[in-house]
Amino acid sequence: MPVSGLPPYDPNNIFARILRGEIPCKKVHEDAHTLAFHDIAPQAPVHVLVIPKGAYVSMADFTARAPAEEQAAFLRAVGEVARQLGLEAAGYRVLSNMGQHGGQEVPHLHVHIFGGRPLGKMLAKE
Ligand code: AMP
């Protein structure tokens, strides 16, 4: 079921182009339903993005429309990447920006994984 208030999926967003192989990425993990790659402008020593391969804009969109198998694979991929990058012992942050107030720049659902240093408070003060 479509989510009200959601912009239509833009098939030319940068992550859609990465998924089509039109632009390169530094891949960390791939399975049938997900891709993970290093952020092009890292904000921490480790900064990886995990995306579903399907055309979803936000978490609300994804959980409304994606088959259970794709949803499970996405969550599993986040944990797999954290394990693969050895982040568990020191800790890390998982963050997802959605829409205008969330500051989402790329309108394809993605989760950021940050690590490699103490990350400070969750939100910057206004
Ligand atoms: P957000 O603000 O949550 O939409 O984050 C989008 C992220 O995508 C930013 O951290 C960008 O640095 C990152 N990004 C943009 N283009 C690329 C690219 N070609 N490869 C990897 N990361 C990218």
mmCIF file with all atom_site columns, C-alpha atoms and ligand atoms in Angstrom:
data_model
loop_
_atom_site.group_PDB
_atom_site.id
_atom_site.type_symbol
_atom_site.label_atom_id
_atom_site.label_alt_id
_atom_site.label_comp_id
_atom_site.label_asym_id
_atom_site.label_entity_id
_atom_site.label_seq_id
_atom_site.pdbx_PDB_ins_code
_atom_site.Cartn_x
_atom_site.Cartn_y
_atom_site.Cartn_z
_atom_site.occupancy
_atom_site.B_iso_or_equiv
_atom_site.pdbx_formal_charge
_atom_site.auth_seq_id
_atom_site.auth_comp_id
_atom_site.auth_asym_id
_atom_site.auth_atom_id
_atom_site.pdbx_PDB_model_num
ATOM   1   C CA  . MET A 1 1   ? 0.000  0.000   0.000   1.00 0.00 ? 1   MET A CA  1
ATOM   2   C CA  . PRO A 1 2   ? 1.465  3.462   -0.890  1.00 0.00 ? 2   PRO A CA  1
ATOM   3   C CA  . VAL A 1 3   ? 2.415  5.727   2.016   1.00 0.00 ? 3   VAL A CA  1
ATOM   4   C CA  . SER A 1 4   ? 0.613  9.075   2.079   1.00 0.00 ? 4   SER A CA  1
ATOM   5   C CA  . GLY A 1 5   ? 2.855  12.156  1.831   1.00 0.00 ? 5   GLY A CA  1
ATOM   6   C CA  . LEU A 1 6   ? 5.707  10.209  0.248   1.00 0.00 ? 6   LEU A CA  1
ATOM   7   C CA  . PRO A 1 7   ? 7.365  11.659  -2.874  1.00 0.00 ? 7   PRO A CA  1
ATOM   8   C CA  . PRO A 1 8   ? 7.424  9.295   -5.873  1.00 0.00 ? 8   PRO A CA  1
ATOM   9   C CA  . TYR A 1 9   ? 10.609 7.208   -6.146  1.00 0.00 ? 9   TYR A CA  1
ATOM   10  C CA  . ASP A 1 10  ? 13.181 8.931   -8.381  1.00 0.00 ? 10  ASP A CA  1
ATOM   11  C CA  . PRO A 1 11  ? 14.823 6.181   -10.467 1.00 0.00 ? 11  PRO A CA  1
ATOM   12  C CA  . ASN A 1 12  ? 17.761 8.492   -11.236 1.00 0.00 ? 12  ASN A CA  1
ATOM   13  C CA  . ASN A 1 13  ? 18.823 9.093   -7.632  1.00 0.00 ? 13  ASN A CA  1
ATOM   14  C CA  . ILE A 1 14  ? 22.490 8.377   -6.995  1.00 0.00 ? 14  ILE A CA  1
ATOM   15  C CA  . PHE A 1 15  ? 21.936 5.075   -5.161  1.00 0.00 ? 15  PHE A CA  1
ATOM   16  C CA  . ALA A 1 16  ? 19.671 3.773   -7.948  1.00 0.00 ? 16  ALA A CA  1
ATOM   17  C CA  . ARG A 1 17  ? 22.530 4.560   -10.326 1.00 0.00 ? 17  ARG A CA  1
ATOM   18  C CA  . ILE A 1 18  ? 25.017 2.714   -8.101  1.00 0.00 ? 18  ILE A CA  1
ATOM   19  C CA  . LEU A 1 19  ? 22.650 -0.288  -8.047  1.00 0.00 ? 19  LEU A CA  1
ATOM   20  C CA  . ARG A 1 20  ? 22.489 -0.246  -11.860 1.00 0.00 ? 20  ARG A CA  1
ATOM   21  C CA  . GLY A 1 21  ? 26.308 -0.155  -12.011 1.00 0.00 ? 21  GLY A CA  1
ATOM   22  C CA  . GLU A 1 22  ? 26.304 3.257   -13.700 1.00 0.00 ? 22  GLU A CA  1
ATOM   23  C CA  . ILE A 1 23  ? 28.592 4.719   -11.055 1.00 0.00 ? 23  ILE A CA  1
ATOM   24  C CA  . PRO A 1 24  ? 31.113 2.858   -8.897  1.00 0.00 ? 24  PRO A CA  1
ATOM   25  C CA  . CYS A 1 25  ? 31.056 2.247   -5.169  1.00 0.00 ? 25  CYS A CA  1
ATOM   26  C CA  . LYS A 1 26  ? 33.465 0.757   -2.632  1.00 0.00 ? 26  LYS A CA  1
ATOM   27  C CA  . LYS A 1 27  ? 31.461 -2.350  -1.807  1.00 0.00 ? 27  LYS A CA  1
ATOM   28  C CA  . VAL A 1 28  ? 31.486 -3.840  1.694   1.00 0.00 ? 28  VAL A CA  1
ATOM   29  C CA  . HIS A 1 29  ? 28.654 -6.366  1.434   1.00 0.00 ? 29  HIS A CA  1
ATOM   30  C CA  . GLU A 1 30  ? 26.150 -7.599  -1.128  1.00 0.00 ? 30  GLU A CA  1
ATOM   31  C CA  . ASP A 1 31  ? 23.393 -10.186 -1.078  1.00 0.00 ? 31  ASP A CA  1
ATOM   32  C CA  . ALA A 1 32  ? 20.246 -10.797 -3.110  1.00 0.00 ? 32  ALA A CA  1
ATOM   33  C CA  . HIS A 1 33  ? 18.381 -7.901  -1.479  1.00 0.00 ? 33  HIS A CA  1
ATOM   34  C CA  . THR A 1 34  ? 20.950 -5.444  -0.106  1.00 0.00 ? 34  THR A CA  1
ATOM   35  C CA  . LEU A 1 35  ? 24.140 -3.581  -0.926  1.00 0.00 ? 35  LEU A CA  1
ATOM   36  C CA  . ALA A 1 36  ? 26.545 -1.891  1.512   1.00 0.00 ? 36  ALA A CA  1
ATOM   37  C CA  . PHE A 1 37  ? 29.337 0.486   0.502   1.00 0.00 ? 37  PHE A CA  1
ATOM   38  C CA  . HIS A 1 38  ? 31.601 3.175   1.952   1.00 0.00 ? 38  HIS A CA  1
ATOM   39  C CA  . ASP A 1 39  ? 30.156 6.693   2.086   1.00 0.00 ? 39  ASP A CA  1
ATOM   40  C CA  . ILE A 1 40  ? 31.887 8.989   -0.405  1.00 0.00 ? 40  ILE A CA  1
ATOM   41  C CA  . ALA A 1 41  ? 32.261 11.744  2.242   1.00 0.00 ? 41  ALA A CA  1
ATOM   42  C CA  . PRO A 1 42  ? 32.898 9.859   5.491   1.00 0.00 ? 42  PRO A CA  1
ATOM   43  C CA  . GLN A 1 43  ? 31.944 11.604  8.725   1.00 0.00 ? 43  GLN A CA  1
ATOM   44  C CA  . ALA A 1 44  ? 33.753 9.066   10.925  1.00 0.00 ? 44  ALA A CA  1
ATOM   45  C CA  . PRO A 1 45  ? 36.708 6.678   10.432  1.00 0.00 ? 45  PRO A CA  1
ATOM   46  C CA  . VAL A 1 46  ? 34.110 4.052   9.476   1.00 0.00 ? 46  VAL A CA  1
ATOM   47  C CA  . HIS A 1 47  ? 31.092 5.320   7.531   1.00 0.00 ? 47  HIS A CA  1
ATOM   48  C CA  . VAL A 1 48  ? 29.202 2.724   5.533   1.00 0.00 ? 48  VAL A CA  1
ATOM   49  C CA  . LEU A 1 49  ? 25.786 2.915   3.889   1.00 0.00 ? 49  LEU A CA  1
ATOM   50  C CA  . VAL A 1 50  ? 23.452 -0.075  3.709   1.00 0.00 ? 50  VAL A CA  1
ATOM   51  C CA  . ILE A 1 51  ? 20.665 0.064   1.127   1.00 0.00 ? 51  ILE A CA  1
ATOM   52  C CA  . PRO A 1 52  ? 17.927 -2.268  -0.039  1.00 0.00 ? 52  PRO A CA  1
ATOM   53  C CA  . LYS A 1 53  ? 18.116 -3.126  -3.746  1.00 0.00 ? 53  LYS A CA  1
ATOM   54  C CA  . GLY A 1 54  ? 14.426 -2.387  -4.175  1.00 0.00 ? 54  GLY A CA  1
ATOM   55  C CA  . ALA A 1 55  ? 13.029 1.070   -4.986  1.00 0.00 ? 55  ALA A CA  1
ATOM   56  C CA  . TYR A 1 56  ? 12.018 2.420   -1.568  1.00 0.00 ? 56  TYR A CA  1
ATOM   57  C CA  . VAL A 1 57  ? 12.258 6.002   -0.350  1.00 0.00 ? 57  VAL A CA  1
ATOM   58  C CA  . SER A 1 58  ? 11.890 5.679   3.404   1.00 0.00 ? 58  SER A CA  1
ATOM   59  C CA  . MET A 1 59  ? 11.492 3.234   6.277   1.00 0.00 ? 59  MET A CA  1
ATOM   60  C CA  . ALA A 1 60  ? 7.713  3.765   6.223   1.00 0.00 ? 60  ALA A CA  1
ATOM   61  C CA  . ASP A 1 61  ? 7.657  3.038   2.482   1.00 0.00 ? 61  ASP A CA  1
ATOM   62  C CA  . PHE A 1 62  ? 9.916  -0.018  2.870   1.00 0.00 ? 62  PHE A CA  1
ATOM   63  C CA  . THR A 1 63  ? 7.998  -1.604  5.716   1.00 0.00 ? 63  THR A CA  1
ATOM   64  C CA  . ALA A 1 64  ? 4.677  -0.929  3.942   1.00 0.00 ? 64  ALA A CA  1
ATOM   65  C CA  . ARG A 1 65  ? 5.668  -2.426  0.577   1.00 0.00 ? 65  ARG A CA  1
ATOM   66  C CA  . ALA A 1 66  ? 8.710  -4.693  0.813   1.00 0.00 ? 66  ALA A CA  1
ATOM   67  C CA  . PRO A 1 67  ? 8.243  -8.453  1.141   1.00 0.00 ? 67  PRO A CA  1
ATOM   68  C CA  . ALA A 1 68  ? 9.219  -9.831  4.563   1.00 0.00 ? 68  ALA A CA  1
ATOM   69  C CA  . GLU A 1 69  ? 12.279 -11.514 3.042   1.00 0.00 ? 69  GLU A CA  1
ATOM   70  C CA  . GLU A 1 70  ? 13.658 -8.162  1.838   1.00 0.00 ? 70  GLU A CA  1
ATOM   71  C CA  . GLN A 1 71  ? 12.975 -6.509  5.198   1.00 0.00 ? 71  GLN A CA  1
ATOM   72  C CA  . ALA A 1 72  ? 14.743 -9.311  7.065   1.00 0.00 ? 72  ALA A CA  1
ATOM   73  C CA  . ALA A 1 73  ? 17.684 -9.207  4.653   1.00 0.00 ? 73  ALA A CA  1
ATOM   74  C CA  . PHE A 1 74  ? 18.118 -5.459  5.162   1.00 0.00 ? 74  PHE A CA  1
ATOM   75  C CA  . LEU A 1 75  ? 18.236 -5.738  8.950   1.00 0.00 ? 75  LEU A CA  1
ATOM   76  C CA  . ARG A 1 76  ? 20.529 -8.749  8.738   1.00 0.00 ? 76  ARG A CA  1
ATOM   77  C CA  . ALA A 1 77  ? 22.887 -6.863  6.415   1.00 0.00 ? 77  ALA A CA  1
ATOM   78  C CA  . VAL A 1 78  ? 23.269 -4.041  8.960   1.00 0.00 ? 78  VAL A CA  1
ATOM   79  C CA  . GLY A 1 79  ? 24.389 -6.547  11.602  1.00 0.00 ? 79  GLY A CA  1
ATOM   80  C CA  . GLU A 1 80  ? 26.579 -8.407  9.122   1.00 0.00 ? 80  GLU A CA  1
ATOM   81  C CA  . VAL A 1 81  ? 28.410 -5.218  8.123   1.00 0.00 ? 81  VAL A CA  1
ATOM   82  C CA  . ALA A 1 82  ? 28.970 -4.240  11.765  1.00 0.00 ? 82  ALA A CA  1
ATOM   83  C CA  . ARG A 1 83  ? 30.457 -7.693  12.419  1.00 0.00 ? 83  ARG A CA  1
ATOM   84  C CA  . GLN A 1 84  ? 32.526 -7.652  9.238   1.00 0.00 ? 84  GLN A CA  1
ATOM   85  C CA  . LEU A 1 85  ? 34.015 -4.245  10.088  1.00 0.00 ? 85  LEU A CA  1
ATOM   86  C CA  . GLY A 1 86  ? 34.822 -5.344  13.655  1.00 0.00 ? 86  GLY A CA  1
ATOM   87  C CA  . LEU A 1 87  ? 32.702 -2.607  15.220  1.00 0.00 ? 87  LEU A CA  1
ATOM   88  C CA  . GLU A 1 88  ? 30.959 -4.592  17.922  1.00 0.00 ? 88  GLU A CA  1
ATOM   89  C CA  . ALA A 1 89  ? 33.596 -4.352  20.676  1.00 0.00 ? 89  ALA A CA  1
ATOM   90  C CA  . ALA A 1 90  ? 34.081 -0.578  20.638  1.00 0.00 ? 90  ALA A CA  1
ATOM   91  C CA  . GLY A 1 91  ? 30.552 0.243   19.511  1.00 0.00 ? 91  GLY A CA  1
ATOM   92  C CA  . TYR A 1 92  ? 29.025 2.122   16.622  1.00 0.00 ? 92  TYR A CA  1
ATOM   93  C CA  . ARG A 1 93  ? 25.956 4.096   15.547  1.00 0.00 ? 93  ARG A CA  1
ATOM   94  C CA  . VAL A 1 94  ? 23.202 3.203   13.083  1.00 0.00 ? 94  VAL A CA  1
ATOM   95  C CA  . LEU A 1 95  ? 21.291 6.191   11.737  1.00 0.00 ? 95  LEU A CA  1
ATOM   96  C CA  . SER A 1 96  ? 18.771 6.798   8.991   1.00 0.00 ? 96  SER A CA  1
ATOM   97  C CA  . ASN A 1 97  ? 17.612 10.191  7.710   1.00 0.00 ? 97  ASN A CA  1
ATOM   98  C CA  . MET A 1 98  ? 14.098 10.424  6.332   1.00 0.00 ? 98  MET A CA  1
ATOM   99  C CA  . GLY A 1 99  ? 12.533 13.281  4.421   1.00 0.00 ? 99  GLY A CA  1
ATOM   100 C CA  . GLN A 1 100 ? 12.975 17.019  4.860   1.00 0.00 ? 100 GLN A CA  1
ATOM   101 C CA  . HIS A 1 101 ? 13.148 17.213  8.654   1.00 0.00 ? 101 HIS A CA  1
ATOM   102 C CA  . GLY A 1 102 ? 15.415 14.172  8.713   1.00 0.00 ? 102 GLY A CA  1
ATOM   103 C CA  . GLY A 1 103 ? 17.822 15.871  6.319   1.00 0.00 ? 103 GLY A CA  1
ATOM   104 C CA  . GLN A 1 104 ? 17.651 13.053  3.766   1.00 0.00 ? 104 GLN A CA  1
ATOM   105 C CA  . GLU A 1 105 ? 19.701 13.983  0.701   1.00 0.00 ? 105 GLU A CA  1
ATOM   106 C CA  . VAL A 1 106 ? 19.395 10.797  -1.332  1.00 0.00 ? 106 VAL A CA  1
ATOM   107 C CA  . PRO A 1 107 ? 15.769 9.648   -1.728  1.00 0.00 ? 107 PRO A CA  1
ATOM   108 C CA  . HIS A 1 108 ? 16.511 5.915   -1.614  1.00 0.00 ? 108 HIS A CA  1
ATOM   109 C CA  . LEU A 1 109 ? 16.227 4.268   1.815   1.00 0.00 ? 109 LEU A CA  1
ATOM   110 C CA  . HIS A 1 110 ? 19.625 3.899   3.469   1.00 0.00 ? 110 HIS A CA  1
ATOM   111 C CA  . VAL A 1 111 ? 21.116 3.288   6.871   1.00 0.00 ? 111 VAL A CA  1
ATOM   112 C CA  . HIS A 1 112 ? 24.400 4.912   7.880   1.00 0.00 ? 112 HIS A CA  1
ATOM   113 C CA  . ILE A 1 113 ? 26.800 2.899   10.049  1.00 0.00 ? 113 ILE A CA  1
ATOM   114 C CA  . PHE A 1 114 ? 29.337 5.085   11.861  1.00 0.00 ? 114 PHE A CA  1
ATOM   115 C CA  . GLY A 1 115 ? 32.242 3.856   13.956  1.00 0.00 ? 115 GLY A CA  1
ATOM   116 C CA  . GLY A 1 116 ? 35.934 4.024   14.676  1.00 0.00 ? 116 GLY A CA  1
ATOM   117 C CA  . ARG A 1 117 ? 35.809 6.828   17.275  1.00 0.00 ? 117 ARG A CA  1
ATOM   118 C CA  . PRO A 1 118 ? 33.560 8.046   20.105  1.00 0.00 ? 118 PRO A CA  1
ATOM   119 C CA  . LEU A 1 119 ? 30.577 9.551   18.297  1.00 0.00 ? 119 LEU A CA  1
ATOM   120 C CA  . GLY A 1 120 ? 29.328 12.046  20.858  1.00 0.00 ? 120 GLY A CA  1
ATOM   121 C CA  . LYS A 1 121 ? 25.729 12.931  21.582  1.00 0.00 ? 121 LYS A CA  1
ATOM   122 C CA  . MET A 1 122 ? 22.998 11.610  19.369  1.00 0.00 ? 122 MET A CA  1
ATOM   123 C CA  . LEU A 1 123 ? 21.808 14.986  18.051  1.00 0.00 ? 123 LEU A CA  1
ATOM   124 C CA  . ALA A 1 124 ? 23.632 18.286  17.693  1.00 0.00 ? 124 ALA A CA  1
ATOM   125 C CA  . LYS A 1 125 ? 22.124 21.104  19.776  1.00 0.00 ? 125 LYS A CA  1
ATOM   126 C CA  . GLU A 1 126 ? 20.194 23.710  17.734  1.00 0.00 ? 126 GLU A CA  1
HETATM 127 P P1  . AMP B 2 .   ? 21.506 11.331  3.653   1.00 0.00 ? 1   AMP B P1  1
HETATM 128 O O1  . AMP B 2 .   ? 21.761 12.755  3.996   1.00 0.00 ? 1   AMP B O1  1
HETATM 129 O O2  . AMP B 2 .   ? 21.116 10.499  4.833   1.00 0.00 ? 1   AMP B O2  1
HETATM 130 O O3  . AMP B 2 .   ? 20.541 11.182  2.479   1.00 0.00 ? 1   AMP B O3  1
HETATM 131 O O4  . AMP B 2 .   ? 22.895 10.721  3.215   1.00 0.00 ? 1   AMP B O4  1
HETATM 132 C C1  . AMP B 2 .   ? 23.325 10.564  1.905   1.00 0.00 ? 1   AMP B C1  1
HETATM 133 C C2  . AMP B 2 .   ? 24.766 10.102  1.975   1.00 0.00 ? 1   AMP B C2  1
HETATM 134 O O5  . AMP B 2 .   ? 25.132 9.611   0.708   1.00 0.00 ? 1   AMP B O5  1
HETATM 135 C C3  . AMP B 2 .   ? 25.754 11.200  2.338   1.00 0.00 ? 1   AMP B C3  1
HETATM 136 O O6  . AMP B 2 .   ? 26.458 10.819  3.530   1.00 0.00 ? 1   AMP B O6  1
HETATM 137 C C4  . AMP B 2 .   ? 26.677 11.263  1.119   1.00 0.00 ? 1   AMP B C4  1
HETATM 138 O O7  . AMP B 2 .   ? 28.024 11.521  1.450   1.00 0.00 ? 1   AMP B O7  1
HETATM 139 C C5  . AMP B 2 .   ? 26.491 9.885   0.523   1.00 0.00 ? 1   AMP B C5  1
HETATM 140 N N1  . AMP B 2 .   ? 26.765 9.775   -0.911  1.00 0.00 ? 1   AMP B N1  1
HETATM 141 C C6  . AMP B 2 .   ? 26.342 10.605  -1.889  1.00 0.00 ? 1   AMP B C6  1
HETATM 142 N N2  . AMP B 2 .   ? 26.780 10.171  -3.082  1.00 0.00 ? 1   AMP B N2  1
HETATM 143 C C7  . AMP B 2 .   ? 27.489 9.035   -2.841  1.00 0.00 ? 1   AMP B C7  1
HETATM 144 C C8  . AMP B 2 .   ? 28.203 8.122   -3.672  1.00 0.00 ? 1   AMP B C8  1
HETATM 145 N N3  . AMP B 2 .   ? 28.277 8.279   -4.988  1.00 0.00 ? 1   AMP B N3  1
HETATM 146 N N4  . AMP B 2 .   ? 28.822 7.062   -3.085  1.00 0.00 ? 1   AMP B N4  1
HETATM 147 C C9  . AMP B 2 .   ? 28.768 6.905   -1.745  1.00 0.00 ? 1   AMP B C9  1
HETATM 148 N N5  . AMP B 2 .   ? 28.110 7.726   -0.908  1.00 0.00 ? 1   AMP B N5  1
HETATM 149 C C10 . AMP B 2 .   ? 27.474 8.786   -1.448  1.00 0.00 ? 1   AMP B C10 1
#
